Amino acid sequence: METLSVDLERKVKALVSGGYYPSKLDVIKEAVKSLFRENAELNINAAIELYRKEEVSLSKAAEIAGVTTIEFKEILARRGFTREIEARPAAEMDKKLKKYL
């Protein structure tokens, strides 16, 4: 992991030594949380990557992005992502249709 600039390092140490945070890691965790709270686009980007890597479902990715499932599908489409869905063979579907007609 890359180190912080001298200025940032000094500020982080001041917060820890002043008792505002228990450790440097706690300062960094709070900064990252704040970053995601303030920048909605980062949440969307993270959700897309997690979904793309199949680490989360579509609905969980939408939740991470802070949007509805329908909105998330639209975001994916705008960004050129295509979703693959499993479909039953046409013959099987035709057989079921005949059963109801």
PDB file of N, CA and C in Angstrom, residues 47-79:
ATOM      1  N   ALA A  47     -20.471  -1.230  -7.171  1.00  0.00           N
ATOM      2  CA  ALA A  47     -21.538  -2.217  -7.361  1.00  0.00           C
ATOM      3  C   ALA A  47     -21.405  -2.909  -8.712  1.00  0.00           C
ATOM      4  N   ILE A  48     -21.094  -2.149  -9.748  1.00  0.00           N
ATOM      5  CA  ILE A  48     -20.927  -2.738 -11.079  1.00  0.00           C
ATOM      6  C   ILE A  48     -19.776  -3.735 -11.085  1.00  0.00           C
ATOM      7  N   GLU A  49     -18.665  -3.367 -10.484  1.00  0.00           N
ATOM      8  CA  GLU A  49     -17.513  -4.273 -10.456  1.00  0.00           C
ATOM      9  C   GLU A  49     -17.818  -5.547  -9.683  1.00  0.00           C
ATOM     10  N   LEU A  50     -18.484  -5.417  -8.542  1.00  0.00           N
ATOM     11  CA  LEU A  50     -18.841  -6.603  -7.756  1.00  0.00           C
ATOM     12  C   LEU A  50     -19.803  -7.500  -8.525  1.00  0.00           C
ATOM     13  N   TYR A  51     -20.761  -6.885  -9.221  1.00  0.00           N
ATOM     14  CA  TYR A  51     -21.712  -7.649 -10.020  1.00  0.00           C
ATOM     15  C   TYR A  51     -21.004  -8.310 -11.209  1.00  0.00           C
ATOM     16  N   ARG A  52     -20.133  -7.548 -11.861  1.00  0.00           N
ATOM     17  CA  ARG A  52     -19.404  -8.063 -13.031  1.00  0.00           C
ATOM     18  C   ARG A  52     -18.558  -9.273 -12.658  1.00  0.00           C
ATOM     19  N   LYS A  53     -17.972  -9.253 -11.464  1.00  0.00           N
ATOM     20  CA  LYS A  53     -17.131 -10.353 -10.997  1.00  0.00           C
ATOM     21  C   LYS A  53     -17.960 -11.477 -10.369  1.00  0.00           C
ATOM     22  N   GLU A  54     -19.281 -11.316 -10.415  1.00  0.00           N
ATOM     23  CA  GLU A  54     -20.226 -12.285  -9.858  1.00  0.00           C
ATOM     24  C   GLU A  54     -20.027 -12.508  -8.363  1.00  0.00           C
ATOM     25  N   GLU A  55     -19.627 -11.443  -7.668  1.00  0.00           N
ATOM     26  CA  GLU A  55     -19.463 -11.519  -6.216  1.00  0.00           C
ATOM     27  C   GLU A  55     -20.764 -11.186  -5.489  1.00  0.00           C
ATOM     28  N   VAL A  56     -21.681 -10.505  -6.199  1.00  0.00           N
ATOM     29  CA  VAL A  56     -22.990 -10.178  -5.628  1.00  0.00           C
ATOM     30  C   VAL A  56     -24.066 -10.377  -6.699  1.00  0.00           C
ATOM     31  N   SER A  57     -25.294 -10.541  -6.237  1.00  0.00           N
ATOM     32  CA  SER A  57     -26.432 -10.679  -7.151  1.00  0.00           C
ATOM     33  C   SER A  57     -26.805  -9.303  -7.706  1.00  0.00           C
ATOM     34  N   LEU A  58     -27.683  -9.304  -8.677  1.00  0.00           N
ATOM     35  CA  LEU A  58     -28.160  -8.053  -9.257  1.00  0.00           C
ATOM     36  C   LEU A  58     -28.837  -7.188  -8.198  1.00  0.00           C
ATOM     37  N   SER A  59     -29.690  -7.791  -7.389  1.00  0.00           N
ATOM     38  CA  SER A  59     -30.406  -7.009  -6.372  1.00  0.00           C
ATOM     39  C   SER A  59     -29.454  -6.472  -5.299  1.00  0.00           C
ATOM     40  N   LYS A  60     -28.452  -7.258  -4.922  1.00  0.00           N
ATOM     41  CA  LYS A  60     -27.473  -6.783  -3.936  1.00  0.00           C
ATOM     42  C   LYS A  60     -26.629  -5.651  -4.536  1.00  0.00           C
ATOM     43  N   ALA A  61     -26.269  -5.766  -5.801  1.00  0.00           N
ATOM     44  CA  ALA A  61     -25.505  -4.706  -6.463  1.00  0.00           C
ATOM     45  C   ALA A  61     -26.315  -3.411  -6.502  1.00  0.00           C
ATOM     46  N   ALA A  62     -27.608  -3.526  -6.792  1.00  0.00           N
ATOM     47  CA  ALA A  62     -28.478  -2.349  -6.804  1.00  0.00           C
ATOM     48  C   ALA A  62     -28.512  -1.701  -5.425  1.00  0.00           C
ATOM     49  N   GLU A  63     -28.598  -2.535  -4.393  1.00  0.00           N
ATOM     50  CA  GLU A  63     -28.601  -2.033  -3.015  1.00  0.00           C
ATOM     51  C   GLU A  63     -27.299  -1.288  -2.712  1.00  0.00           C
ATOM     52  N   ILE A  64     -26.169  -1.860  -3.096  1.00  0.00           N
ATOM     53  CA  ILE A  64     -24.861  -1.224  -2.877  1.00  0.00           C
ATOM     54  C   ILE A  64     -24.794   0.116  -3.616  1.00  0.00           C
ATOM     55  N   ALA A  65     -25.360   0.142  -4.827  1.00  0.00           N
ATOM     56  CA  ALA A  65     -25.348   1.357  -5.636  1.00  0.00           C
ATOM     57  C   ALA A  65     -26.317   2.411  -5.098  1.00  0.00           C
ATOM     58  N   GLY A  66     -27.256   1.971  -4.276  1.00  0.00           N
ATOM     59  CA  GLY A  66     -28.235   2.900  -3.719  1.00  0.00           C
ATOM     60  C   GLY A  66     -29.374   3.221  -4.681  1.00  0.00           C
ATOM     61  N   VAL A  67     -29.682   2.266  -5.563  1.00  0.00           N
ATOM     62  CA  VAL A  67     -30.756   2.448  -6.542  1.00  0.00           C
ATOM     63  C   VAL A  67     -31.640   1.212  -6.544  1.00  0.00           C
ATOM     64  N   THR A  68     -32.760   1.305  -7.251  1.00  0.00           N
ATOM     65  CA  THR A  68     -33.631   0.136  -7.382  1.00  0.00           C
ATOM     66  C   THR A  68     -33.006  -0.844  -8.376  1.00  0.00           C
ATOM     67  N   THR A  69     -33.518  -2.063  -8.381  1.00  0.00           N
ATOM     68  CA  THR A  69     -33.029  -3.071  -9.320  1.00  0.00           C
ATOM     69  C   THR A  69     -33.253  -2.623 -10.761  1.00  0.00           C
ATOM     70  N   ILE A  70     -34.410  -2.044 -11.022  1.00  0.00           N
ATOM     71  CA  ILE A  70     -34.720  -1.562 -12.379  1.00  0.00           C
ATOM     72  C   ILE A  70     -33.740  -0.462 -12.778  1.00  0.00           C
ATOM     73  N   GLU A  71     -33.476   0.472 -11.872  1.00  0.00           N
ATOM     74  CA  GLU A  71     -32.524   1.552 -12.166  1.00  0.00           C
ATOM     75  C   GLU A  71     -31.128   0.987 -12.414  1.00  0.00           C
ATOM     76  N   PHE A  72     -30.753  -0.025 -11.640  1.00  0.00           N
ATOM     77  CA  PHE A  72     -29.431  -0.619 -11.816  1.00  0.00           C
ATOM     78  C   PHE A  72     -29.328  -1.301 -13.175  1.00  0.00           C
ATOM     79  N   LYS A  73     -30.380  -1.974 -13.595  1.00  0.00           N
ATOM     80  CA  LYS A  73     -30.388  -2.593 -14.926  1.00  0.00           C
ATOM     81  C   LYS A  73     -30.202  -1.528 -16.001  1.00  0.00           C
ATOM     82  N   GLU A  74     -30.865  -0.385 -15.820  1.00  0.00           N
ATOM     83  CA  GLU A  74     -30.741   0.716 -16.780  1.00  0.00           C
ATOM     84  C   GLU A  74     -29.316   1.274 -16.803  1.00  0.00           C
ATOM     85  N   ILE A  75     -28.700   1.387 -15.636  1.00  0.00           N
ATOM     86  CA  ILE A  75     -27.313   1.863 -15.546  1.00  0.00           C
ATOM     87  C   ILE A  75     -26.391   0.899 -16.291  1.00  0.00           C
ATOM     88  N   LEU A  76     -26.596  -0.393 -16.059  1.00  0.00           N
ATOM     89  CA  LEU A  76     -25.784  -1.395 -16.750  1.00  0.00           C
ATOM     90  C   LEU A  76     -25.948  -1.281 -18.261  1.00  0.00           C
ATOM     91  N   ALA A  77     -27.170  -1.117 -18.706  1.00  0.00           N
ATOM     92  CA  ALA A  77     -27.439  -1.012 -20.147  1.00  0.00           C
ATOM     93  C   ALA A  77     -26.764   0.226 -20.736  1.00  0.00           C
ATOM     94  N   ARG A  78     -26.855   1.366 -20.045  1.00  0.00           N
ATOM     95  CA  ARG A  78     -26.220   2.597 -20.522  1.00  0.00           C
ATOM     96  C   ARG A  78     -24.707   2.457 -20.628  1.00  0.00           C
ATOM     97  N   ARG A  79     -24.141   1.614 -19.781  1.00  0.00           N
ATOM     98  CA  ARG A  79     -22.690   1.420 -19.784  1.00  0.00           C
ATOM     99  C   ARG A  79     -22.259   0.271 -20.696  1.00  0.00           C
TER     100      ARG A  79
END
